């Protein structure tokens, strides 16, 4: 394990005030520290899916104050499909309000989805009753963003980490403590600290406690909702490396929800980009970060400040998005991104672009998909949808029938150069 | 805003109606007959069963509850004739019935007594706010200093003394033995505003100072919180005077929680201030209602309960309006 | 530094120390901090929570509680010594020649007052002769300048009716309403989404060019610094640990803490073999700071220094190997060589392949 850096060495100094249990090691050598870290996670293309989400929807009703009459819906998640491979990671990125956190909460069934399915090892989480769900809850755990509010301040660390063990009765009562200590050690905390309270730990250490709690039931899937964004920069890397350790050691799959594109890129070999409740582009790391075909993905990437770029002089030209994200109560017709899109045309107001597979592991939902500066002039989707280039019905065209969006990737895909379905 | 008010008033009226039904039902189905007390009193504790039945008949307890409640409710809008033994009383609308004790008309009594309670409540609550909030703000601005500690400690000491003791001592010391204050009396404001003021001054001060201690602590807490808000720091960073920062930016937010408690306090003051009325010998509705409860004088209890219910409802609506004036985020479309 | 010899920078901070008494003892939040910012230039102050980066900047505006904060040293703003200045004189500087914008605009704007009212209040307090109508016109003009659509209508909105990005724009408009010569932006984009952050950073740069003001941008995000700053000041445990031109610090950092910051954050365009190398341990306590170099308990390069100098002796902030302008507080004799030989290959393998510039 890579946890030595945090465990107090034999000559650890006495507690120093503000964070009473912050103890210093004899400094590790740099090369040892490097040995405890990981390069970016790699994709295993043959892994089966542990979770397969198909056309998932969540509409929150808006009710009037007095009569509780439903006057509309917040379309928080609207037809999202993806797969999380066994022991792998899928990143879910997007700006606030895009529905990425709601998606995570649906998978842990904090809400019951409005529609769609979520197949977890063959069982559909979306329609299951609370009773049949309980054993499955062990298999899917969540790590939260805020390490301050997600731990009960009146419970000891031992009680917090041990609670899932007791609730699900996985170890005999007299073994709970030793298991808790094991878990604390795994996440790099001093196992003797089980009887301390959360406020006695720093932010990074609290996040480790949250991870130990999630780990207690040996889940197959972890939903990590912004697990590092509340932490100091130097601590973020500690937690990411810890999650990579755990993934390697226990084969846990991650749905990794974050707004930090660089962290997601490091942790997830596959990434889905969400905008206003829909996935606009999904693919492996190279497809998204080096070969993005959706103007929103391109805008997001160009907005991330790039240290190296700036350090070596000048900065990259940015795609400036104007305006604000529209309301998910009344989303724009057709393509939801069209109101802020630099390349939108008439067809975009009329038709929603299908999430079209354009590469081995790359799907994009745009009428004009292309690399930055090389978007096609004519909508490539017109023929598939059976319409002319403005989106008006075209009596001569026959719409493609197999545009249904499936969670995984097909063996054949739409070839952008030949403008037809085929194998590359 | 208007439709919101209409809704609140409708909901409030519903609450008032429910309270009046509840009070009626309590009397009707309560363990002891309301007629018993009256019968015992009139017969020097020799109330026989036959006499009790007679009394119950006189008071209408042999009729079904809904018909009696109906009569009572109808009296609110139209004149009502009440037979009591051989005498028939005419009770003009809005009629709240006759007191069992002295056959007096409850409505007339209320007209005499409510202004007393209203005067007490208005004066006292004004002082709650003036004294309580100003000392609270002072303490919050000097948080941690000696002045703050002395203020907070003295409010604690003062409010841990029983109220009746404070009231009785001030009555005895300040008017009876030293005459430092004018004699306590109630004179209608419309008859003589000056005597109205001087007659109630001591009572107001006693009630106001005592009640203000709680407001010192509420508003100190709310103010300390408000002053630590980011927007107060922004106000300072703009270069505003400290006074502007504290009162315009801090106090306005700090008032929101204080107003909530204040609304409820005023409602309870309006339903009677029993100790105050008893000690200073003022004929308000508090003492009246308590005495009526002892002898199960239904019409009077019903009337005082209604005052409380209406006060709570009205004060809640006022609090909501004040909220929406203070905080635009709750402004109702 | 960027200041010309003999020409004092607009803001000059010298040996600034800020202490707060607390229930647990005296907290020394900032120690012997010195820096300068010229008009038209941007200084980025980088550090983690508790590094003293915000505390030092709030001292420039005299925002600390006069009764408790103990401030020593000198802060000269446009020729005026600010430390020990009377409250009245300080007030006439605040929001006028020195303005500050804060992190969370939703919390930093008063929820009960209209945007326009909050802006014109800032204008009126420093323009005694101005009428309310003039102040309102000025507020609308500023909202327009920061890119808020329909400013004449939006001026009557409350903060909660604005989106996050628009609130931060309004906050900037309020900061700039009196044409300040020095603008301090405390984490101005931390609460915002990346595309909005990009808009706000662009806006700040445009405005700086237009008004030629000195800007301090306080952040924990090296990416923001890389895009915005001319100079960078890295703070740790209340002290400056590295200070110099932005480009030089980001390409040739000479202090292991700065290395740690750079290696902790991945880059969207990095090689996939690059690692996220954390800084072990936790930030120090300001109540009982470590002896010697405050960073030594977390430093993974301390073994390269002779004896236990790092533990016993506080290194001075001195010029490193790359010239007089680049100061560092570290005992390492050849930090640039160590960085190139050890750190860079791990965090940016692709640079090594192409050879170092």
mmCIF file of C-alpha atoms in Angstrom, chain A residues 5-6 13 16-19 21-31 33-42 94-97 100 202-205 231-241 244 259-267 285 289 296 299-313 315-316 318-325 340, chain C residues 47-49 154 163-166 190 192-199 201-203 205-206 220-224 226-228 236 246-247 250-251 257 260-288 290-291 294 296-304 311 341-343 346-348 350-351 357:
data_model
loop_
_atom_site.group_PDB
_atom_site.id
_atom_site.type_symbol
_atom_site.label_atom_id
_atom_site.label_comp_id
_atom_site.label_asym_id
_atom_site.label_seq_id
_atom_site.Cartn_x
_atom_site.Cartn_y
_atom_site.Cartn_z
ATOM 1 C CA UNK A 5 3.517 8.651 3.938
ATOM 2 C CA UNK A 6 0.595 9.323 6.252
ATOM 3 C CA UNK A 13 6.406 14.613 16.565
ATOM 4 C CA UNK A 16 0.810 20.462 16.917
ATOM 5 C CA UNK A 17 -2.421 22.255 17.619
ATOM 6 C CA UNK A 18 -4.990 23.088 14.964
ATOM 7 C CA UNK A 19 -5.123 19.601 13.522
ATOM 8 C CA UNK A 21 -3.437 14.394 14.869
ATOM 9 C CA UNK A 22 -1.384 15.713 12.105
ATOM 10 C CA UNK A 23 1.852 13.910 12.565
ATOM 11 C CA UNK A 24 4.986 14.235 10.619
ATOM 12 C CA UNK A 25 7.026 11.442 9.253
ATOM 13 C CA UNK A 26 10.680 11.333 8.808
ATOM 14 C CA UNK A 27 10.558 12.716 5.274
ATOM 15 C CA UNK A 28 10.265 10.113 2.540
ATOM 16 C CA UNK A 29 12.685 10.343 -0.341
ATOM 17 C CA UNK A 30 11.257 11.689 -3.579
ATOM 18 C CA UNK A 31 11.800 8.497 -5.547
ATOM 19 C CA UNK A 33 7.070 8.911 -3.098
ATOM 20 C CA UNK A 34 6.990 8.569 -6.876
ATOM 21 C CA UNK A 35 6.926 4.805 -6.476
ATOM 22 C CA UNK A 36 3.704 5.144 -4.522
ATOM 23 C CA UNK A 37 1.918 7.071 -7.252
ATOM 24 C CA UNK A 38 0.273 6.029 -10.448
ATOM 25 C CA UNK A 39 0.275 7.152 -14.026
ATOM 26 C CA UNK A 40 -3.079 7.744 -15.679
ATOM 27 C CA UNK A 41 -5.375 4.741 -15.485
ATOM 28 C CA UNK A 42 -5.453 2.504 -18.566
ATOM 29 C CA UNK A 94 -20.036 18.746 -17.157
ATOM 30 C CA UNK A 95 -20.897 22.046 -15.571
ATOM 31 C CA UNK A 96 -23.159 22.572 -12.587
ATOM 32 C CA UNK A 97 -26.748 21.665 -13.353
ATOM 33 C CA UNK A 100 -24.088 14.454 -13.485
ATOM 34 C CA UNK A 202 -7.964 17.316 8.541
ATOM 35 C CA UNK A 203 -10.033 17.537 5.348
ATOM 36 C CA UNK A 204 -7.932 14.989 3.478
ATOM 37 C CA UNK A 205 -8.041 12.574 6.382
ATOM 38 C CA UNK A 231 -9.637 19.443 -0.766
ATOM 39 C CA UNK A 232 -6.459 21.477 -0.922
ATOM 40 C CA UNK A 233 -4.449 20.970 -4.091
ATOM 41 C CA UNK A 234 -1.630 19.025 -2.434
ATOM 42 C CA UNK A 235 -4.156 16.713 -0.767
ATOM 43 C CA UNK A 236 -6.149 16.043 -3.961
ATOM 44 C CA UNK A 237 -3.298 14.048 -5.407
ATOM 45 C CA UNK A 238 -3.057 11.965 -2.221
ATOM 46 C CA UNK A 239 -6.706 10.973 -2.491
ATOM 47 C CA UNK A 240 -6.589 10.275 -6.235
ATOM 48 C CA UNK A 241 -3.585 8.003 -5.768
ATOM 49 C CA UNK A 244 -6.133 4.262 -7.860
ATOM 50 C CA UNK A 259 -16.003 19.067 -12.997
ATOM 51 C CA UNK A 260 -12.202 19.061 -13.086
ATOM 52 C CA UNK A 261 -11.407 17.787 -16.567
ATOM 53 C CA UNK A 262 -7.740 17.210 -15.814
ATOM 54 C CA UNK A 263 -8.364 15.026 -12.769
ATOM 55 C CA UNK A 264 -10.975 13.037 -14.694
ATOM 56 C CA UNK A 265 -8.540 12.571 -17.535
ATOM 57 C CA UNK A 266 -5.986 11.119 -15.138
ATOM 58 C CA UNK A 267 -8.378 8.809 -13.333
ATOM 59 C CA UNK A 285 -9.560 9.313 -23.240
ATOM 60 C CA UNK A 289 -9.277 14.925 -24.947
ATOM 61 C CA UNK A 296 -19.326 21.800 -26.212
ATOM 62 C CA UNK A 299 -15.320 24.653 -25.509
ATOM 63 C CA UNK A 300 -14.936 22.977 -22.125
ATOM 64 C CA UNK A 301 -11.426 21.815 -22.922
ATOM 65 C CA UNK A 302 -10.366 25.155 -24.270
ATOM 66 C CA UNK A 303 -11.589 26.863 -21.099
ATOM 67 C CA UNK A 304 -9.357 24.846 -18.789
ATOM 68 C CA UNK A 305 -6.340 26.928 -17.854
ATOM 69 C CA UNK A 306 -3.270 25.108 -19.061
ATOM 70 C CA UNK A 307 -0.173 25.614 -16.958
ATOM 71 C CA UNK A 308 2.312 24.295 -19.471
ATOM 72 C CA UNK A 309 0.850 26.221 -22.341
ATOM 73 C CA UNK A 310 0.896 29.469 -20.417
ATOM 74 C CA UNK A 311 4.325 28.801 -19.016
ATOM 75 C CA UNK A 312 5.806 28.232 -22.431
ATOM 76 C CA UNK A 313 4.322 31.442 -23.698
ATOM 77 C CA UNK A 315 -2.246 30.926 -24.356
ATOM 78 C CA UNK A 316 -4.443 28.850 -26.516
ATOM 79 C CA UNK A 318 -10.442 30.001 -26.404
ATOM 80 C CA UNK A 319 -13.852 29.188 -27.719
ATOM 81 C CA UNK A 320 -15.973 31.712 -25.918
ATOM 82 C CA UNK A 321 -19.348 30.407 -24.969
ATOM 83 C CA UNK A 322 -21.831 33.216 -24.568
ATOM 84 C CA UNK A 323 -24.814 33.358 -22.273
ATOM 85 C CA UNK A 324 -25.843 30.977 -19.555
ATOM 86 C CA UNK A 325 -26.996 27.378 -19.458
ATOM 87 C CA UNK A 340 -24.790 28.698 -27.007
ATOM 88 C CA UNK C 47 -1.013 28.850 -1.518
ATOM 89 C CA UNK C 48 -3.262 26.400 0.263
ATOM 90 C CA UNK C 49 -5.760 27.140 3.010
ATOM 91 C CA UNK C 154 -30.841 44.048 -14.666
ATOM 92 C CA UNK C 163 -26.661 33.367 -12.472
ATOM 93 C CA UNK C 164 -23.330 32.547 -10.828
ATOM 94 C CA UNK C 165 -21.265 34.032 -13.612
ATOM 95 C CA UNK C 166 -23.363 37.195 -13.783
ATOM 96 C CA UNK C 190 -13.165 29.248 -7.564
ATOM 97 C CA UNK C 192 -17.498 28.935 -11.018
ATOM 98 C CA UNK C 193 -17.681 26.398 -13.825
ATOM 99 C CA UNK C 194 -14.750 26.265 -16.235
ATOM 100 C CA UNK C 195 -16.429 27.980 -19.162
ATOM 101 C CA UNK C 196 -17.650 30.764 -16.874
ATOM 102 C CA UNK C 197 -14.239 30.946 -15.236
ATOM 103 C CA UNK C 198 -12.719 31.466 -18.657
ATOM 104 C CA UNK C 199 -15.159 34.326 -19.337
ATOM 105 C CA UNK C 201 -10.599 35.679 -16.471
ATOM 106 C CA UNK C 202 -10.863 37.175 -19.960
ATOM 107 C CA UNK C 203 -12.945 39.999 -18.556
ATOM 108 C CA UNK C 205 -7.624 40.902 -18.333
ATOM 109 C CA UNK C 206 -9.573 43.197 -20.650
ATOM 110 C CA UNK C 220 -4.888 27.971 -5.192
ATOM 111 C CA UNK C 221 -5.128 27.188 -8.904
ATOM 112 C CA UNK C 222 -1.800 27.331 -10.703
ATOM 113 C CA UNK C 223 -3.660 27.254 -13.993
ATOM 114 C CA UNK C 224 -5.331 30.569 -13.221
ATOM 115 C CA UNK C 226 -0.392 30.749 -15.407
ATOM 116 C CA UNK C 227 -2.971 32.575 -17.503
ATOM 117 C CA UNK C 228 -3.209 35.775 -15.537
ATOM 118 C CA UNK C 236 3.468 28.427 2.747
ATOM 119 C CA UNK C 246 5.416 33.830 -13.540
ATOM 120 C CA UNK C 247 6.916 32.097 -16.545
ATOM 121 C CA UNK C 250 6.295 27.709 -13.624
ATOM 122 C CA UNK C 251 9.077 26.407 -15.869
ATOM 123 C CA UNK C 257 6.735 23.070 -2.241
ATOM 124 C CA UNK C 260 4.713 19.637 -5.071
ATOM 125 C CA UNK C 261 1.947 22.020 -6.174
ATOM 126 C CA UNK C 262 2.866 21.506 -9.819
ATOM 127 C CA UNK C 263 3.067 17.743 -9.484
ATOM 128 C CA UNK C 264 -0.221 17.490 -7.561
ATOM 129 C CA UNK C 265 -2.340 18.793 -10.413
ATOM 130 C CA UNK C 266 -2.588 16.929 -13.674
ATOM 131 C CA UNK C 267 -2.772 18.792 -16.939
ATOM 132 C CA UNK C 268 -5.493 18.287 -19.549
ATOM 133 C CA UNK C 269 -2.822 17.874 -22.201
ATOM 134 C CA UNK C 270 -0.286 15.924 -20.156
ATOM 135 C CA UNK C 271 1.300 12.665 -21.195
ATOM 136 C CA UNK C 272 -0.694 9.743 -19.842
ATOM 137 C CA UNK C 273 2.456 8.470 -18.187
ATOM 138 C CA UNK C 274 2.567 11.609 -16.075
ATOM 139 C CA UNK C 275 1.934 11.062 -12.409
ATOM 140 C CA UNK C 276 0.013 13.003 -9.824
ATOM 141 C CA UNK C 277 2.592 13.199 -7.081
ATOM 142 C CA UNK C 278 1.077 14.470 -3.848
ATOM 143 C CA UNK C 279 2.728 16.382 -1.053
ATOM 144 C CA UNK C 280 2.676 13.995 1.891
ATOM 145 C CA UNK C 281 1.132 15.045 5.204
ATOM 146 C CA UNK C 282 -0.992 18.082 5.945
ATOM 147 C CA UNK C 283 -0.499 21.869 6.014
ATOM 148 C CA UNK C 284 1.234 23.085 9.181
ATOM 149 C CA UNK C 285 -0.394 24.522 12.269
ATOM 150 C CA UNK C 286 0.142 28.258 12.577
ATOM 151 C CA UNK C 287 -0.085 28.016 16.363
ATOM 152 C CA UNK C 288 3.010 25.873 16.599
ATOM 153 C CA UNK C 290 7.523 23.533 12.528
ATOM 154 C CA UNK C 291 11.066 24.555 13.340
ATOM 155 C CA UNK C 294 8.092 25.263 7.771
ATOM 156 C CA UNK C 296 10.548 20.416 6.060
ATOM 157 C CA UNK C 297 8.168 17.846 7.636
ATOM 158 C CA UNK C 298 6.514 17.360 4.252
ATOM 159 C CA UNK C 299 9.565 17.872 2.075
ATOM 160 C CA UNK C 300 10.710 14.841 0.122
ATOM 161 C CA UNK C 301 13.953 16.487 -0.923
ATOM 162 C CA UNK C 302 15.203 17.461 2.538
ATOM 163 C CA UNK C 303 17.612 14.517 2.528
ATOM 164 C CA UNK C 304 19.587 16.261 -0.217
ATOM 165 C CA UNK C 311 14.889 21.182 10.596
ATOM 166 C CA UNK C 341 16.569 15.486 -13.358
ATOM 167 C CA UNK C 342 14.016 14.062 -10.949
ATOM 168 C CA UNK C 343 10.665 15.819 -10.869
ATOM 169 C CA UNK C 346 7.678 12.094 -13.684
ATOM 170 C CA UNK C 347 5.170 14.871 -14.187
ATOM 171 C CA UNK C 348 5.872 15.791 -17.803
ATOM 172 C CA UNK C 350 6.710 14.383 -22.973
ATOM 173 C CA UNK C 351 8.878 17.425 -22.300
ATOM 174 C CA UNK C 357 14.085 24.100 -23.677
#
